[in-house]
Amino acid sequence: MRLVIARCSVDYAGRLTAHLPSAPRLILVKADGSVSIHADDRAYKPLNWMSPPCTLKEGTGDDAGVWTVINKAGEKLIITMEEVLHDSSHELGVDPGLIKDGVEAHLQELLADRIETLGDGYSLIRREYMTAIGPVDILCRDADGQTVAVEIKRRGEIDGVEQLTRYLELLNRDPHLAPVKGIFAAQEIKPQARVLATDRGIGCAVLDYDALRGIEDDKLRLF
């Protein structure tokens, strides 16, 4: 991973255009080729980014200090460096990945085994569907054949919705899967997370652990 702290401006040219004026920012270049630009006040969420596969070209001569990142769709992220304050590279190796707690892992297993509880006609594609940014808990199809990505949490909060949003953005670039809709599933979903999910067109499902185990009624409460 390469970490660059620089005073820079950023321009995005693609389906839309966007401009970030000059300011000190952190630029991350990951081993998978992704490039993201971060400020100091937005937690983990970048100001702008380019997901893999993409290519990074660093300018030379008159264009020295200009980075151009291009993805396979031809969209461009142009980073104009004014002053580089830090530039270092680090080999992180293979990450073991997020280890879910026992309840989340069991919820995933139970829901995959009883995927029809999401709705009549649902069918499982697979659990732990791998993407370039991590595994989607469950990938399935609804009764109309549309692909559905399901993110499962014990307690549903905003960061879980953000995680599913990133998966959906990536999955919808795959013509063999698109269009892909999302369901955010948890034993408890915080009101703020529900509002954000609804705003982004993501469905919410409250999971009843005992019901999935067959102890009580086996229907999910979908909202």
Short mmCIF file of C-alpha atoms in Angstrom, two decimals:
data_model
loop_
_atom_site.label_atom_id
_atom_site.label_comp_id
_atom_site.label_asym_id
_atom_site.label_seq_id
_atom_site.Cartn_x
_atom_site.Cartn_y
_atom_site.Cartn_z
CA MET A 1 0.00 0.00 0.00
CA ARG A 2 1.24 3.49 -0.89
CA LEU A 3 0.35 6.44 1.37
CA VAL A 4 0.76 9.97 0.05
CA ILE A 5 -0.11 13.10 2.00
CA ALA A 6 -0.17 16.08 -0.32
CA ARG A 7 -1.76 19.42 -0.98
CA CYS A 8 -3.71 18.67 -4.12
CA SER A 9 -6.82 19.27 -6.17
CA VAL A 10 -8.90 16.45 -7.64
CA ASP A 11 -11.11 16.30 -10.73
CA TYR A 12 -13.40 13.44 -11.67
CA ALA A 13 -14.65 13.03 -15.24
CA GLY A 14 -17.14 10.27 -15.94
CA ARG A 15 -20.90 9.88 -15.76
CA LEU A 16 -20.80 13.10 -13.73
CA THR A 17 -18.06 15.65 -13.09
CA ALA A 18 -16.79 16.69 -9.69
CA HIS A 19 -14.03 18.96 -8.42
CA LEU A 20 -12.21 19.04 -5.09
CA PRO A 21 -10.35 22.33 -4.61
CA SER A 22 -6.80 22.46 -3.31
CA ALA A 23 -6.35 21.17 0.25
CA PRO A 24 -4.11 18.76 2.20
CA ARG A 25 -5.35 15.20 1.70
CA LEU A 26 -4.38 11.56 2.16
CA ILE A 27 -4.15 9.47 -1.00
CA LEU A 28 -4.20 5.67 -0.71
CA VAL A 29 -3.02 3.44 -3.56
CA LYS A 30 -3.77 -0.18 -2.71
CA ALA A 31 -2.29 -3.36 -4.11
CA ASP A 32 -5.55 -4.13 -5.93
CA GLY A 33 -5.05 -0.92 -7.96
CA SER A 34 -7.73 1.14 -6.24
CA VAL A 35 -7.05 4.81 -5.49
CA SER A 36 -8.93 6.79 -2.84
CA ILE A 37 -8.65 10.36 -1.57
CA HIS A 38 -9.38 11.10 2.09
CA ALA A 39 -9.91 14.17 4.25
CA ASP A 40 -9.43 14.34 8.01
CA ASP A 41 -13.11 14.64 8.93
CA ARG A 42 -15.07 11.82 7.23
CA ALA A 43 -14.09 8.69 9.19
CA TYR A 44 -13.21 5.94 6.70
CA LYS A 45 -15.28 7.21 3.76
CA PRO A 46 -13.19 8.75 0.94
CA LEU A 47 -13.95 12.06 -0.74
CA ASN A 48 -13.46 10.39 -4.09
CA TRP A 49 -12.11 7.07 -5.31
CA MET A 50 -11.59 4.77 -8.27
CA SER A 51 -12.32 1.09 -7.78
CA PRO A 52 -10.33 -1.65 -9.52
CA PRO A 53 -9.62 -2.55 -12.21
CA CYS A 54 -7.99 0.77 -13.04
CA THR A 55 -4.59 2.14 -14.05
CA LEU A 56 -2.54 4.93 -12.49
CA LYS A 57 -0.23 7.07 -14.62
CA GLU A 58 2.08 9.60 -12.97
CA GLY A 59 2.92 12.53 -15.20
CA THR A 60 6.42 13.55 -16.24
CA GLY A 61 7.98 16.72 -17.58
CA ASP A 62 5.42 19.51 -17.82
CA ASP A 63 2.84 17.13 -16.32
CA ALA A 64 4.99 16.16 -13.33
CA GLY A 65 2.83 16.00 -10.22
CA VAL A 66 -0.32 15.09 -12.15
CA TRP A 67 -1.77 11.62 -11.53
CA THR A 68 -4.35 10.24 -13.93
CA VAL A 69 -6.38 7.22 -12.82
CA ILE A 70 -8.53 5.55 -15.51
CA ASN A 71 -10.95 2.65 -15.06
CA LYS A 72 -12.19 0.21 -17.71
CA ALA A 73 -15.21 2.43 -18.40
CA GLY A 74 -12.92 5.31 -19.35
CA GLU A 75 -13.77 7.39 -16.29
CA LYS A 76 -10.88 9.51 -15.05
CA LEU A 77 -9.70 10.73 -11.67
CA ILE A 78 -7.10 13.47 -12.10
CA ILE A 79 -5.06 14.39 -9.03
CA THR A 80 -2.93 17.53 -9.31
CA MET A 81 -0.21 17.63 -6.67
CA GLU A 82 0.99 21.01 -5.45
CA GLU A 83 3.11 19.87 -2.53
CA VAL A 84 3.93 16.34 -1.39
CA LEU A 85 4.29 16.16 2.39
CA HIS A 86 4.74 12.40 2.74
CA ASP A 87 5.16 9.46 0.36
CA SER A 88 5.75 5.91 1.59
CA SER A 89 4.97 2.33 0.54
CA HIS A 90 4.29 -0.62 2.82
CA GLU A 91 3.84 -4.33 2.13
CA LEU A 92 0.86 -5.49 4.20
CA GLY A 93 0.69 -9.04 2.89
CA VAL A 94 -2.44 -11.16 2.67
CA ASP A 95 -5.12 -10.06 5.10
CA PRO A 96 -6.97 -12.86 6.95
CA GLY A 97 -10.21 -10.92 6.54
CA LEU A 98 -12.96 -10.02 8.95
CA ILE A 99 -13.90 -12.82 11.31
CA LYS A 100 -17.57 -12.55 12.16
CA ASP A 101 -18.75 -13.28 15.65
CA GLY A 102 -20.56 -16.54 16.24
CA VAL A 103 -24.04 -15.06 15.98
CA GLU A 104 -23.43 -13.34 12.62
CA ALA A 105 -21.78 -16.42 11.16
CA HIS A 106 -24.67 -18.62 12.32
CA LEU A 107 -27.27 -16.15 11.01
CA GLN A 108 -25.57 -16.29 7.62
CA GLU A 109 -25.59 -20.08 7.62
CA LEU A 110 -29.22 -20.30 8.73
CA LEU A 111 -30.46 -17.72 6.25
CA ALA A 112 -28.59 -19.38 3.38
CA ASP A 113 -30.23 -22.70 4.29
CA ARG A 114 -33.65 -21.04 4.47
CA ILE A 115 -33.26 -18.37 1.82
CA GLU A 116 -36.94 -18.63 0.90
CA THR A 117 -37.76 -16.79 4.13
CA LEU A 118 -36.66 -13.59 2.35
CA GLY A 119 -39.58 -14.10 0.03
CA ASP A 120 -41.35 -16.67 -2.13
CA GLY A 121 -39.22 -17.76 -5.05
CA TYR A 122 -35.85 -16.70 -3.61
CA SER A 123 -32.96 -19.01 -4.47
CA LEU A 124 -29.38 -19.09 -3.22
CA ILE A 125 -26.46 -18.39 -5.55
CA ARG A 126 -23.79 -18.77 -2.87
CA ARG A 127 -22.59 -17.68 0.55
CA GLU A 128 -19.46 -15.54 0.92
CA TYR A 129 -19.53 -14.35 -2.71
CA MET A 130 -16.06 -12.89 -3.20
CA THR A 131 -15.52 -9.43 -4.69
CA ALA A 132 -12.41 -7.28 -5.07
CA ILE A 133 -13.24 -5.51 -1.80
CA GLY A 134 -14.37 -8.48 0.28
CA PRO A 135 -17.02 -11.20 0.46
CA VAL A 136 -20.74 -10.51 0.19
CA ASP A 137 -22.48 -12.51 2.92
CA ILE A 138 -25.15 -13.97 0.65
CA LEU A 139 -25.81 -13.62 -3.07
CA CYS A 140 -29.20 -14.87 -4.21
CA ARG A 141 -32.01 -14.30 -6.73
CA ASP A 142 -35.57 -13.20 -6.11
CA ALA A 143 -38.68 -14.64 -7.73
CA ASP A 144 -38.17 -12.42 -10.80
CA GLY A 145 -34.60 -13.64 -11.26
CA GLN A 146 -32.99 -10.38 -10.11
CA THR A 147 -29.70 -10.70 -8.25
CA VAL A 148 -29.85 -9.75 -4.56
CA ALA A 149 -26.87 -9.07 -2.27
CA VAL A 150 -27.53 -9.59 1.44
CA GLU A 151 -25.34 -8.12 4.18
CA ILE A 152 -25.89 -9.65 7.62
CA LYS A 153 -25.12 -8.03 10.96
CA ARG A 154 -26.03 -8.81 14.53
CA ARG A 155 -26.73 -5.12 15.07
CA GLY A 156 -27.46 -3.06 11.97
CA GLU A 157 -25.78 0.34 11.99
CA ILE A 158 -24.81 2.93 9.38
CA ASP A 159 -21.40 1.40 8.68
CA GLY A 160 -23.11 -1.84 7.62
CA VAL A 161 -25.26 0.06 5.12
CA GLU A 162 -22.14 1.79 3.78
CA GLN A 163 -20.45 -1.60 3.39
CA LEU A 164 -23.38 -3.02 1.43
CA THR A 165 -23.49 0.14 -0.72
CA ARG A 166 -19.89 -0.43 -1.77
CA TYR A 167 -20.62 -4.06 -2.63
CA LEU A 168 -23.66 -3.05 -4.71
CA GLU A 169 -21.67 -0.43 -6.60
CA LEU A 170 -19.10 -3.07 -7.55
CA LEU A 171 -21.56 -5.88 -8.30
CA ASN A 172 -23.65 -3.66 -10.56
CA ARG A 173 -20.62 -3.22 -12.82
CA ASP A 174 -20.76 -6.93 -13.64
CA PRO A 175 -23.09 -7.40 -16.64
CA HIS A 176 -23.65 -11.04 -15.66
CA LEU A 177 -25.15 -9.97 -12.31
CA ALA A 178 -26.62 -6.49 -12.88
CA PRO A 179 -29.02 -5.17 -11.89
CA VAL A 180 -28.27 -6.09 -8.27
CA LYS A 181 -30.42 -4.90 -5.37
CA GLY A 182 -29.52 -5.07 -1.70
CA ILE A 183 -31.04 -6.29 1.55
CA PHE A 184 -29.56 -5.20 4.88
CA ALA A 185 -30.37 -7.91 7.43
CA ALA A 186 -29.80 -7.80 11.19
CA GLN A 187 -31.35 -8.83 14.48
CA GLU A 188 -31.74 -5.13 15.27
CA ILE A 189 -31.54 -2.22 12.82
CA LYS A 190 -30.84 1.26 14.16
CA PRO A 191 -33.24 3.99 12.95
CA GLN A 192 -30.43 5.97 11.30
CA ALA A 193 -29.29 2.88 9.41
CA ARG A 194 -32.84 2.18 8.25
CA VAL A 195 -33.23 5.75 6.97
CA LEU A 196 -29.93 5.58 5.07
CA ALA A 197 -30.78 2.16 3.61
CA THR A 198 -34.20 3.35 2.46
CA ASP A 199 -32.67 6.46 0.90
CA ARG A 200 -30.33 4.26 -1.12
CA GLY A 201 -33.01 1.84 -2.24
CA ILE A 202 -31.79 -0.96 0.04
CA GLY A 203 -34.35 -3.20 1.72
CA CYS A 204 -34.16 -4.01 5.43
CA ALA A 205 -34.89 -7.36 7.07
CA VAL A 206 -35.11 -7.91 10.83
CA LEU A 207 -33.84 -11.41 11.56
CA ASP A 208 -35.33 -13.51 14.33
CA TYR A 209 -32.57 -15.89 15.40
CA ASP A 210 -34.91 -18.37 17.06
CA ALA A 211 -37.32 -18.33 14.12
CA LEU A 212 -34.50 -19.13 11.69
CA ARG A 213 -33.57 -22.04 13.92
CA GLY A 214 -37.15 -23.28 13.63
CA ILE A 215 -38.06 -22.52 17.24
CA GLU A 216 -40.68 -19.90 16.38
CA ASP A 217 -42.47 -18.59 13.31
CA ASP A 218 -40.06 -18.74 10.36
CA LYS A 219 -41.03 -15.52 8.58
CA LEU A 220 -38.73 -12.52 8.42
CA ARG A 221 -40.17 -9.09 9.07
CA LEU A 222 -39.38 -7.15 5.89
CA PHE A 223 -39.73 -3.39 5.82
#
